[in-house]
Amino acid sequence: MKAAVWAGVNEVAVEDVPEPQLLNSHDVILKISKTVTCGSDLHLIGGYIPAMRTGDVLGHEFTGEVVEVGSGVRKVAVGDRVVVPSFVACGNCWYCRQELYSLCDNGNPDPGITEGLWGQSPGGCFGYSHAMGGYAGSHAEYMRVPYADVGCFLVPDGVSDTRALFASDSVTTGWTGAHLGGTKPGDVVAVWGAGAVGQMAARAAMLLGAEQVVVIDRLPERLAQVRQHVGAEAVDYSTTDVVAELRERTGGRGPDVCIEAVGMEAHGTGVTGVYDQVKQQLRLQTDRPVAVREAVRACRKGGSVFVLGVFAGMVDKFPLGAVMNKGLTLRGAQQHGQRYVPEILGHMERGELTTEHLATHTMPLSQAAEGYRIFKDKVDGCVRTVFEPGS
Ligand SMILES: NC(=O)c1ccc[n+]([C@@H]2O[C@H](COP(=O)([O-])OP(=O)(O)OC[C@H]3O[C@@H](n4cnc5c(N)ncnc54)[C@H](O)[C@@H]3O)[C@@H](O)[C@H]2O)c1
Ligand SMILES: [Zn+2]
Ligand SMILES: [Zn+2]
């Protein structure tokens, strides 16, 4: 079958790879209907995440039709239309029982690499390197989904594939940030990054009752989406002093919850921006924490900062003094999708949550290299490129 694979730093190629097989009784095989690029793939393709091998199948956000089921699968059957969170979780370990699914003790069959990096291994993720379990991803005609009763969710009849697709990763990630960031009714929430993840964090905060939500980016077409499709306020950081602007918009106090949805390749301005880029390129720091620093500065005293953007290792010039003296709560997570998908599909079914605008580009899987180029360079207003392996 055809699949889009990692072919070296900043190279994506479409190649013939072996078809997936059922490996244990809780697996299903999906025929992928739609699969989409994610900002996390850019860090991976750019060579910032260790343990990619050439030929690894990319992709972790997808919908599909069940075409084969293992003998132990109870929840889904052949012919079902499903969406699956990007993190693989067993549903039975201590972490899964706390609904911290991306921390599953059994989701990553190769925990050694991340244990070495971080002291403990989080779960595994589809199409996200051998550090995250070495699972073949969704940019393919067919895909194996382990722990299918935990990971597969039926898409309601009234919800299109294009809408449901984003319940796999972008929306669930946004939900994780807004919920575990502690958003309460009446709160002011600021979100850095107006990619699919930042937009969905903003929408989640609104649906959790936030009174005012502000999203920060510099790309005009994304800021326009924030206003038009999310219904939040938008701030252009390239022309605005963000910390001062947020103070101004919040009666001098600052946001209650600050969500960072930018990640390790953040775009910086001024001297610290150049400093971070040089240090990252010389491998003296692995990540560029521009937006996290700004979130810590902007957050109101006693507020909470949630890191959704992907970071791999060490950062420099981190304002720990502000975290301590301002009494902030600092938290982060890979998304705990299995916890939020049912609630999200409900919002999608009722029309309270729409995602179609994120799918700015749709093409056959054979054009994956071009699809990634458009997405990476953020040209032609691209927010996400959707691939249809069947077309
Ligand atoms: N925690 C999780 O489970 C999870 C899941 C999916 C994605 N992610 C991560 O979330 C982040 C966002 O993902 P995405 O798909 O929306 O990415 P994206 O690349 O489409 O969007 C990132 C946005 O951040 C903006 N940006 C860059 N520097 C900025 C700055 N200094 N201040 C404000 N905005 C800035 C860019 O202009 C861009 O619009 C990535 O790091 C991705 O890896 C995490
Ligand atoms: Zn992702
Ligand atoms: Zn588990």
Coordinates of C-alpha atoms and ligand atoms in Angstrom, one line a residue:
M1 CA 0.0 0.0 0.0
K2 CA 1.0 3.7 -0.4
A3 CA 2.1 5.7 2.7
A4 CA 3.7 9.1 3.4
V5 CA 7.0 8.5 5.1
W6 CA 9.9 10.4 6.7
A7 CA 12.7 10.5 4.2
G8 CA 15.3 12.6 6.1
V9 CA 15.3 16.1 7.6
N10 CA 12.5 18.1 6.0
E11 CA 11.8 15.4 3.4
V12 CA 8.5 13.6 3.0
A13 CA 8.1 10.9 0.4
V14 CA 5.2 8.6 -0.7
E15 CA 6.4 5.0 -0.9
D16 CA 5.1 1.4 -1.0
V17 CA 5.1 -0.1 2.5
P18 CA 3.7 -3.4 3.8
E19 CA 0.0 -3.5 4.8
P20 CA -0.6 -3.7 8.5
Q21 CA -1.7 -6.9 10.1
L22 CA -3.7 -7.7 13.3
L23 CA -1.0 -8.4 15.9
N24 CA -3.1 -9.1 19.0
S25 CA -6.8 -9.7 19.8
H26 CA -7.5 -6.1 20.8
D27 CA -6.4 -4.6 17.5
V28 CA -8.4 -3.4 14.6
I29 CA -7.4 -2.4 11.1
L30 CA -8.7 0.8 9.7
K31 CA -9.1 2.0 6.1
I32 CA -8.1 5.6 6.4
S33 CA -10.6 8.1 5.0
K34 CA -8.9 11.3 6.0
T35 CA -5.7 12.1 7.7
V36 CA -4.2 15.5 8.4
T37 CA -0.9 17.3 9.1
C38 CA -0.2 18.6 12.6
G39 CA 2.3 21.2 14.0
S40 CA 3.9 18.3 15.9
D41 CA 4.8 16.7 12.6
L42 CA 6.9 19.8 11.7
H43 CA 9.1 19.3 14.8
L44 CA 9.4 15.6 13.8
I45 CA 10.1 16.2 10.1
G46 CA 12.6 19.0 11.0
G47 CA 14.7 16.5 12.9
Y48 CA 14.0 18.1 16.4
I49 CA 12.5 14.8 17.8
P50 CA 15.0 12.0 18.2
A51 CA 14.5 8.5 17.0
M52 CA 12.9 8.9 13.5
R53 CA 14.1 6.4 11.0
T54 CA 13.8 6.9 7.2
G55 CA 10.8 5.0 6.0
D56 CA 8.7 5.6 9.2
V57 CA 5.0 6.2 8.3
L58 CA 3.9 9.7 9.4
G59 CA 0.5 10.9 10.7
H60 CA -1.5 10.8 13.9
E61 CA -4.8 12.7 13.2
F62 CA -7.3 10.6 11.2
T63 CA -10.7 9.1 10.7
G64 CA -11.3 5.7 9.1
E65 CA -13.6 2.7 8.6
V66 CA -13.0 -0.5 10.5
V67 CA -12.2 -3.3 8.0
E68 CA -10.8 -6.0 10.3
V69 CA -11.3 -6.7 14.1
G70 CA -9.3 -8.9 16.5
S71 CA -11.2 -11.6 18.4
G72 CA -11.2 -9.6 21.7
V73 CA -12.6 -6.3 20.3
R74 CA -16.1 -5.6 21.7
K75 CA -16.9 -1.9 21.0
V76 CA -16.5 -1.6 17.3
A77 CA -17.3 -3.8 14.3
V78 CA -16.4 -4.0 10.6
G79 CA -18.0 -1.1 8.7
D80 CA -18.0 1.4 11.7
R81 CA -16.8 4.9 11.0
V82 CA -14.4 5.9 13.8
V83 CA -12.1 8.6 15.1
V84 CA -9.1 7.7 17.2
P85 CA -7.0 9.9 19.6
S86 CA -3.3 10.2 18.6
F87 CA -2.0 8.7 21.8
V88 CA -2.2 4.9 22.4
A89 CA -3.6 4.0 25.7
C90 CA -4.4 0.6 27.3
G91 CA -7.3 1.8 29.4
N92 CA -6.3 -0.4 32.4
C93 CA -3.1 0.9 33.9
W94 CA -3.0 3.3 36.9
Y95 CA -2.6 6.3 34.6
C96 CA -5.4 5.3 32.3
R97 CA -7.7 4.8 35.4
Q98 CA -6.9 8.4 36.4
E99 CA -7.9 9.4 32.8
L100 CA -4.3 10.6 32.1
Y101 CA -4.3 8.6 28.9
S102 CA -1.3 10.0 27.2
L103 CA 0.8 8.9 30.2
C104 CA -0.3 5.2 29.8
D105 CA 2.3 2.8 31.1
N106 CA 1.6 0.3 28.4
G107 CA 1.1 2.6 25.3
N108 CA 4.8 2.8 24.5
P109 CA 6.4 -0.6 23.9
D110 CA 9.9 1.1 23.7
P111 CA 10.1 3.3 26.8
G112 CA 13.9 3.3 27.1
I113 CA 14.6 6.4 25.0
T114 CA 12.1 8.7 26.8
E115 CA 13.0 7.3 30.2
G116 CA 16.6 8.4 29.5
L117 CA 15.4 11.9 28.5
W118 CA 12.7 12.6 31.1
G119 CA 13.1 10.1 33.9
Q120 CA 9.9 8.3 32.9
S121 CA 8.2 7.4 29.7
P122 CA 4.8 8.8 28.6
G123 CA 2.6 6.7 26.4
G124 CA 3.0 6.0 22.7
C125 CA 1.8 8.1 19.8
F126 CA 0.9 7.0 16.2
G127 CA 3.5 8.0 13.6
Y128 CA 5.7 9.8 16.1
S129 CA 9.1 8.2 16.1
H130 CA 10.6 5.2 17.9
A131 CA 10.8 7.3 21.1
M132 CA 7.0 7.3 21.1
G133 CA 6.5 3.6 20.5
G134 CA 7.4 3.3 16.8
Y135 CA 3.8 2.9 15.6
A136 CA 3.1 3.3 11.9
G137 CA 1.1 6.5 11.4
S138 CA -2.1 7.3 9.6
H139 CA -0.8 8.9 6.3
A140 CA -1.5 5.5 4.7
E141 CA -4.2 3.5 3.1
Y142 CA -4.6 1.2 6.1
M143 CA -3.5 1.4 9.7
R144 CA -3.4 -0.9 12.8
V145 CA -5.0 0.5 15.9
P146 CA -4.1 -1.3 19.2
Y147 CA -6.4 -1.3 22.3
A148 CA -9.2 -0.5 19.9
D149 CA -12.0 -0.6 22.5
V150 CA -10.2 2.2 24.3
G151 CA -9.1 4.3 21.3
C152 CA -11.9 4.0 18.7
F153 CA -15.0 6.3 19.0
L154 CA -18.0 6.0 16.7
V155 CA -18.6 9.1 14.7
P156 CA -22.3 10.2 15.0
D157 CA -24.2 10.1 11.7
G158 CA -24.7 13.8 11.6
V159 CA -21.0 14.6 11.9
S160 CA -18.9 14.7 8.7
D161 CA -15.4 13.1 8.4
T162 CA -13.9 16.5 8.0
R163 CA -15.4 17.7 11.3
A164 CA -14.7 14.5 13.2
L165 CA -11.1 14.3 12.0
F166 CA -10.0 17.0 14.3
A167 CA -11.3 15.2 17.4
S168 CA -8.3 12.9 16.9
D169 CA -5.7 15.5 18.0
S170 CA -6.2 19.2 17.6
V171 CA -9.5 19.5 19.4
T172 CA -8.6 17.0 22.1
T173 CA -5.3 18.9 22.7
G174 CA -7.1 22.2 23.0
W175 CA -9.6 20.6 25.5
T176 CA -6.7 19.2 27.5
G177 CA -5.1 22.6 27.8
A178 CA -8.3 24.5 28.6
H179 CA -9.6 21.9 31.1
L180 CA -6.4 21.0 33.0
G181 CA -5.3 24.6 32.8
G182 CA -8.3 25.1 35.2
T183 CA -10.6 27.3 33.1
K184 CA -13.6 28.3 35.1
P185 CA -16.8 30.1 34.1
G186 CA -16.1 33.9 34.0
D187 CA -12.3 33.5 33.4
V188 CA -10.1 35.4 31.0
V189 CA -8.1 33.0 28.9
A190 CA -5.2 33.9 26.6
V191 CA -3.8 31.5 24.0
W192 CA -0.5 31.8 22.2
G193 CA -0.6 30.3 18.7
A194 CA -3.6 30.4 16.2
G195 CA -2.8 27.1 14.6
A196 CA -5.5 24.4 14.8
V197 CA -4.4 23.6 18.4
G198 CA -4.5 27.2 19.6
Q199 CA -7.9 27.8 17.9
M200 CA -9.4 24.7 19.5
A201 CA -7.9 25.6 22.9
A202 CA -9.7 28.9 22.6
R203 CA -13.0 27.3 21.6
A204 CA -12.7 24.8 24.4
A205 CA -12.2 27.6 26.9
M206 CA -15.3 29.4 25.6
L207 CA -17.4 26.2 25.9
L208 CA -16.0 25.7 29.4
G209 CA -17.5 29.2 30.2
A210 CA -14.6 31.6 29.9
E211 CA -15.9 35.1 29.6
Q212 CA -13.1 36.5 27.4
V213 CA -10.7 34.6 25.2
V214 CA -7.8 36.2 23.4
V215 CA -5.6 34.4 20.8
I216 CA -2.1 35.7 19.9
D217 CA -0.3 35.1 16.5
R218 CA 1.1 37.1 13.7
L219 CA -0.4 35.4 10.6
P220 CA -3.4 37.5 9.5
E221 CA -5.4 34.6 7.9
R222 CA -5.2 32.7 11.2
L223 CA -6.2 35.7 13.3
A224 CA -9.1 36.2 10.9
Q225 CA -10.2 32.6 11.5
V226 CA -10.0 33.2 15.3
R227 CA -12.5 36.1 15.0
Q228 CA -14.8 34.5 12.4
H229 CA -14.9 30.8 13.3
V230 CA -13.9 30.6 16.9
G231 CA -15.5 33.8 18.1
A232 CA -12.5 34.9 20.2
E233 CA -10.5 38.1 20.2
A234 CA -7.2 38.2 18.2
V235 CA -3.9 40.0 18.8
D236 CA -1.0 40.4 16.3
Y237 CA 2.2 40.0 18.3
S238 CA 4.3 41.4 15.4
T239 CA 2.7 44.8 15.9
T240 CA 1.7 44.7 19.6
D241 CA 3.4 44.5 23.0
V242 CA 1.4 41.4 24.0
V243 CA 2.0 41.6 27.8
A244 CA 0.9 45.3 27.9
E245 CA -2.1 44.6 25.6
L246 CA -3.3 41.7 27.8
R247 CA -3.0 43.9 30.9
E248 CA -5.0 46.6 29.1
R249 CA -7.8 44.2 28.1
T250 CA -8.1 42.7 31.5
G251 CA -8.5 45.8 33.7
G252 CA -4.8 45.7 34.6
R253 CA -4.9 42.2 36.1
G254 CA -3.8 39.8 33.3
P255 CA -5.4 36.5 32.1
D256 CA -6.4 33.9 34.7
V257 CA -5.3 31.1 32.4
C258 CA -2.5 31.3 29.8
I259 CA -2.3 28.5 27.2
E260 CA 0.8 28.1 25.1
A261 CA 0.1 26.4 21.8
V262 CA 3.2 27.2 19.8
G263 CA 6.0 24.8 20.8
M264 CA 9.7 24.4 20.4
E265 CA 10.1 26.3 17.1
A266 CA 8.4 29.5 18.3
H267 CA 9.1 32.5 16.3
G268 CA 10.9 35.1 18.4
T269 CA 11.3 38.9 18.1
G270 CA 14.2 41.0 19.2
V271 CA 17.5 40.0 20.8
T272 CA 16.1 36.9 22.7
G273 CA 14.6 35.6 19.5
V274 CA 17.9 35.6 17.8
Y275 CA 19.6 34.2 20.9
D276 CA 17.2 31.3 21.0
Q277 CA 17.5 30.4 17.4
V278 CA 21.3 30.4 17.4
K279 CA 21.4 28.3 20.6
Q280 CA 18.9 25.8 19.1
Q281 CA 20.8 25.5 15.9
L282 CA 24.1 25.0 17.7
R283 CA 22.3 22.3 19.8
L284 CA 23.0 24.3 23.0
Q285 CA 19.3 24.2 23.8
T286 CA 16.8 21.9 22.3
D287 CA 13.8 24.2 22.3
R288 CA 12.8 27.9 21.8
P289 CA 10.5 28.8 24.7
V290 CA 9.5 32.3 23.5
A291 CA 5.8 32.0 24.0
V292 CA 6.1 30.2 27.3
R293 CA 8.2 33.1 28.7
E294 CA 5.7 35.6 27.5
A295 CA 2.8 33.6 29.0
V296 CA 4.5 33.5 32.4
R297 CA 5.0 37.3 32.3
A298 CA 1.5 38.0 31.1
C299 CA -0.4 35.7 33.5
R300 CA -2.1 37.3 36.5
K301 CA -0.7 36.6 39.9
G302 CA -1.9 33.2 41.2
G303 CA -3.0 32.2 37.6
S304 CA -2.1 29.1 35.6
V305 CA 0.1 28.6 32.6
F306 CA -0.5 25.5 30.5
V307 CA 2.1 24.3 27.9
L308 CA 0.5 22.4 25.0
G309 CA 3.2 23.1 22.5
V310 CA 5.6 20.3 22.1
F311 CA 9.0 20.6 23.8
A312 CA 11.7 18.0 23.7
G313 CA 14.3 18.8 26.3
M314 CA 16.1 21.8 27.7
V315 CA 15.3 25.5 27.6
D316 CA 17.4 28.5 28.5
K317 CA 16.5 31.8 30.3
F318 CA 13.3 30.4 31.8
P319 CA 11.7 32.9 34.2
L320 CA 11.4 30.6 37.2
G321 CA 11.5 33.6 39.5
A322 CA 8.2 34.8 38.1
V323 CA 6.6 31.4 38.4
M324 CA 7.6 31.3 42.1
N325 CA 7.0 34.9 43.1
K326 CA 3.8 35.3 41.2
G327 CA 2.4 32.1 42.7
L328 CA 1.7 30.6 39.3
T329 CA 0.7 27.0 38.5
L330 CA 2.7 25.7 35.6
R331 CA 1.5 22.6 33.9
G332 CA 1.7 20.8 30.5
A333 CA 0.6 17.6 28.8
Q334 CA 0.4 15.6 25.7
Q335 CA -3.3 15.3 25.0
H336 CA -5.6 12.9 27.0
G337 CA -7.9 12.4 24.1
Q338 CA -9.8 9.4 25.2
R339 CA -11.1 11.4 28.2
Y340 CA -12.6 14.2 26.0
V341 CA -13.7 12.7 22.6
P342 CA -17.3 11.7 23.7
E343 CA -17.9 15.3 25.0
I344 CA -16.3 16.8 21.9
L345 CA -18.4 14.7 19.5
G346 CA -21.5 15.8 21.3
H347 CA -20.5 19.5 20.8
M348 CA -19.8 18.7 17.1
E349 CA -23.2 17.0 16.7
R350 CA -25.0 20.0 18.2
G351 CA -23.1 22.4 15.9
E352 CA -21.4 24.1 18.9
L353 CA -18.0 23.2 17.6
T354 CA -17.0 23.4 14.0
T355 CA -13.6 22.5 12.6
E356 CA -14.1 22.5 8.8
H357 CA -12.4 25.9 8.4
L358 CA -9.1 24.3 9.6
A359 CA -9.0 22.0 6.6
T360 CA -7.8 24.8 4.3
H361 CA -6.2 22.3 1.8
T362 CA -7.3 18.8 0.8
M363 CA -5.4 16.5 -1.6
P364 CA -4.7 12.9 -2.4
L365 CA -2.1 11.2 -0.3
S366 CA 0.1 10.9 -3.4
Q367 CA 0.7 14.7 -3.0
A368 CA 1.9 14.5 0.6
A369 CA 5.3 16.1 -0.1
E370 CA 3.6 19.1 -1.6
G371 CA 1.0 19.2 1.2
Y372 CA 3.7 19.3 3.8
R373 CA 5.6 22.0 2.0
I374 CA 2.5 24.3 2.0
F375 CA 1.8 23.5 5.6
K376 CA 5.4 24.0 6.8
D377 CA 5.9 27.3 5.0
K378 CA 2.4 28.4 6.0
V379 CA 1.7 29.7 2.5
D380 CA -1.6 30.1 0.7
G381 CA -3.3 30.5 4.1
C382 CA -2.6 26.9 5.0
V383 CA -3.7 25.9 8.5
R384 CA -3.9 22.1 7.9
T385 CA -3.5 19.9 4.8
V386 CA -5.9 17.0 4.7
F387 CA -4.9 13.9 2.7
E388 CA -7.4 11.4 1.3
P389 CA -5.7 8.1 0.7
G390 CA -8.7 6.8 -1.2
S391 CA -8.8 9.5 -3.8
Ligands
LIG1 N1 0.2 18.5 23.7 C1 -0.2 17.8 22.7 O1 -0.7 16.7 22.8 C2 -0.1 18.4 21.3 C3 -0.9 17.8 20.2 C4 -0.8 18.4 19.0 C5 0.0 19.5 18.8 N2 0.8 19.9 19.8 C6 1.8 21.0 19.6 O2 1.0 22.3 19.7 C7 1.8 23.3 19.0 C8 0.8 23.9 18.0 O3 0.4 23.0 17.0 P1 -0.3 23.5 15.7 O4 -0.6 22.3 14.9 O5 -1.4 24.4 16.0 O6 0.9 24.2 15.0 P2 1.1 25.3 13.8 O7 2.5 25.2 13.4 O8 0.0 25.1 12.8 O9 0.8 26.6 14.6 C9 1.7 27.3 15.5 C10 1.3 28.8 15.4 O10 2.2 29.4 16.4 C11 2.4 30.7 15.9 N3 3.6 31.3 16.6 C12 4.9 31.1 16.4 N4 5.6 31.8 17.3 C13 4.7 32.5 18.1 C14 4.9 33.4 19.2 N5 6.1 33.7 19.6 N6 3.7 33.8 19.8 C15 2.5 33.5 19.3 N7 2.3 32.6 18.3 C16 3.4 32.1 17.7 C17 2.7 30.5 14.4 O11 2.5 31.7 13.6 C18 1.6 29.5 14.1 O12 0.4 30.0 13.7 C19 3.0 22.5 18.3 O13 4.1 22.7 19.1 C20 2.5 21.1 18.3 O14 3.6 20.2 18.3 C21 0.8 19.4 21.0
ZN2 ZN -0.6 16.4 16.6
ZN3 ZN -2.8 2.6 30.3

